[in-house]
């Protein structure tokens, strides 16, 4: 039995907080699930979470907007390149038109035999909406933003990782995590993320040798990590021990993220993975369950820094309408 069941979340380092919030909630129609701050380091930076209204794990995209501190990275190879979300089969035209009407260049493409829409976040990170015929999840409808269940995003499809050595990455994905290889051709490689509901999510790998090394630090304009869901602490620690025992010792101890517990591991190709599980209280740990994502909250260990952090954050209204 696999210790992984789908994705937990995907995390990007972006630019402006307000443009990020507007993009995910007003353009893509996701809901605000949590508004808090970066737990690592000392710089005041928002940590924003988006997804299904109830915060379903397989739907969560999180961002660190770095415009205020002015920290920017470099997109390149040996780095996560694309964030992918799943949409209903036949919904691509709707999204190409919707994005185009909002001044966002979008085009239909196909990879591994699956149609998808390619476009970019305002900070430049590449995104895709993928028509996954195997995904039976209910789409996220957002009537207030003009998005029905016919076209809504279903949740995470996966991500694309660029590498210079596809064999080393193949070993990591199939032996360390382990994932099942689904495709290996001129387009690259695709791996199925274990999921109780079938092949609803993947990791895709592309070989890029003619780009410089991409940034691995927390910095605007780059993807920070892909988080896989272990479901509980037992599975997380079992998988962590398995990965470390193979010699992948660039793996962190368990970290408390208030709503979930995490361990991070750097893959041979540079992309950072997280293995995570949600604590029993989940998103309702510091907000009412029916009002998650509506206030700016701080973890208990940051309460003594609330005024300092508030003063250092970028002004943003976070208005949904």
PDB file of N, CA, C and O in Angstrom, residues 40 236 252-258 260-264 274-275 277 301:
ATOM      1  N   UNK A  40       8.890  30.702   7.822  1.00  0.00           N
ATOM      2  CA  UNK A  40      10.343  30.568   7.852  1.00  0.00           C
ATOM      3  C   UNK A  40      11.019  31.927   7.714  1.00  0.00           C
ATOM      4  O   UNK A  40      10.533  32.810   7.014  1.00  0.00           O
ATOM      5  N   UNK A 236       3.915   9.490   6.724  1.00  0.00           N
ATOM      6  CA  UNK A 236       4.935  10.512   6.462  1.00  0.00           C
ATOM      7  C   UNK A 236       6.300  10.068   6.975  1.00  0.00           C
ATOM      8  O   UNK A 236       7.299  10.142   6.257  1.00  0.00           O
ATOM      9  N   UNK A 252      14.401  17.253   5.263  1.00  0.00           N
ATOM     10  CA  UNK A 252      14.261  17.973   6.530  1.00  0.00           C
ATOM     11  C   UNK A 252      13.614  17.111   7.600  1.00  0.00           C
ATOM     12  O   UNK A 252      12.988  16.086   7.331  1.00  0.00           O
ATOM     13  N   UNK A 253      13.771  17.566   8.834  1.00  0.00           N
ATOM     14  CA  UNK A 253      12.974  17.008   9.919  1.00  0.00           C
ATOM     15  C   UNK A 253      11.538  17.509   9.748  1.00  0.00           C
ATOM     16  O   UNK A 253      11.273  18.415   8.970  1.00  0.00           O
ATOM     17  N   UNK A 254      10.620  16.914  10.492  1.00  0.00           N
ATOM     18  CA  UNK A 254       9.227  17.342  10.406  1.00  0.00           C
ATOM     19  C   UNK A 254       9.087  18.793  10.874  1.00  0.00           C
ATOM     20  O   UNK A 254       9.652  19.183  11.893  1.00  0.00           O
ATOM     21  N   UNK A 255       8.335  19.584  10.107  1.00  0.00           N
ATOM     22  CA  UNK A 255       8.092  20.986  10.454  1.00  0.00           C
ATOM     23  C   UNK A 255       6.610  21.211  10.697  1.00  0.00           C
ATOM     24  O   UNK A 255       5.760  20.659   9.990  1.00  0.00           O
ATOM     25  N   UNK A 256       6.300  22.026  11.714  1.00  0.00           N
ATOM     26  CA  UNK A 256       4.919  22.323  12.072  1.00  0.00           C
ATOM     27  C   UNK A 256       4.429  23.513  11.256  1.00  0.00           C
ATOM     28  O   UNK A 256       4.899  24.634  11.427  1.00  0.00           O
ATOM     29  N   UNK A 257       3.482  23.272  10.339  1.00  0.00           N
ATOM     30  CA  UNK A 257       2.887  24.336   9.528  1.00  0.00           C
ATOM     31  C   UNK A 257       1.502  24.730  10.035  1.00  0.00           C
ATOM     32  O   UNK A 257       0.686  25.248   9.292  1.00  0.00           O
ATOM     33  N   UNK A 258       1.246  24.466  11.290  1.00  0.00           N
ATOM     34  CA  UNK A 258       0.013  24.833  11.986  1.00  0.00           C
ATOM     35  C   UNK A 258      -1.188  24.016  11.501  1.00  0.00           C
ATOM     36  O   UNK A 258      -1.870  23.390  12.298  1.00  0.00           O
ATOM     37  N   UNK A 260      -0.907  21.708   8.951  1.00  0.00           N
ATOM     38  CA  UNK A 260      -0.382  20.417   8.514  1.00  0.00           C
ATOM     39  C   UNK A 260       1.069  20.285   8.965  1.00  0.00           C
ATOM     40  O   UNK A 260       1.696  21.257   9.399  1.00  0.00           O
ATOM     41  N   UNK A 261       1.597  19.064   8.894  1.00  0.00           N
ATOM     42  CA  UNK A 261       2.989  18.788   9.256  1.00  0.00           C
ATOM     43  C   UNK A 261       3.740  18.389   7.979  1.00  0.00           C
ATOM     44  O   UNK A 261       3.205  17.634   7.154  1.00  0.00           O
ATOM     45  N   UNK A 262       4.965  18.891   7.832  1.00  0.00           N
ATOM     46  CA  UNK A 262       5.692  18.751   6.578  1.00  0.00           C
ATOM     47  C   UNK A 262       7.127  18.269   6.750  1.00  0.00           C
ATOM     48  O   UNK A 262       7.775  18.570   7.757  1.00  0.00           O
ATOM     49  N   UNK A 263       7.620  17.553   5.739  1.00  0.00           N
ATOM     50  CA  UNK A 263       9.042  17.269   5.565  1.00  0.00           C
ATOM     51  C   UNK A 263       9.375  17.624   4.116  1.00  0.00           C
ATOM     52  O   UNK A 263       8.556  17.410   3.214  1.00  0.00           O
ATOM     53  N   UNK A 264      10.561  18.167   3.884  1.00  0.00           N
ATOM     54  CA  UNK A 264      10.953  18.607   2.552  1.00  0.00           C
ATOM     55  C   UNK A 264      12.168  17.821   2.080  1.00  0.00           C
ATOM     56  O   UNK A 264      13.093  17.577   2.852  1.00  0.00           O
ATOM     57  N   UNK A 274       7.662  18.131  -1.015  1.00  0.00           N
ATOM     58  CA  UNK A 274       7.235  18.107   0.378  1.00  0.00           C
ATOM     59  C   UNK A 274       6.332  16.895   0.556  1.00  0.00           C
ATOM     60  O   UNK A 274       5.591  16.529  -0.364  1.00  0.00           O
ATOM     61  N   UNK A 275       6.411  16.249   1.693  1.00  0.00           N
ATOM     62  CA  UNK A 275       5.446  15.214   2.048  1.00  0.00           C
ATOM     63  C   UNK A 275       4.713  15.726   3.284  1.00  0.00           C
ATOM     64  O   UNK A 275       5.331  16.114   4.264  1.00  0.00           O
ATOM     65  N   UNK A 277       0.829  16.009   5.769  1.00  0.00           N
ATOM     66  CA  UNK A 277      -0.478  15.505   6.196  1.00  0.00           C
ATOM     67  C   UNK A 277      -1.167  16.577   7.034  1.00  0.00           C
ATOM     68  O   UNK A 277      -0.533  17.342   7.746  1.00  0.00           O
ATOM     69  N   UNK A 301       3.109  30.991  17.621  1.00  0.00           N
ATOM     70  CA  UNK A 301       4.496  31.388  17.888  1.00  0.00           C
ATOM     71  C   UNK A 301       4.886  32.714  17.225  1.00  0.00           C
ATOM     72  O   UNK A 301       5.990  33.190  17.412  1.00  0.00           O
TER      73      UNK A 301
END
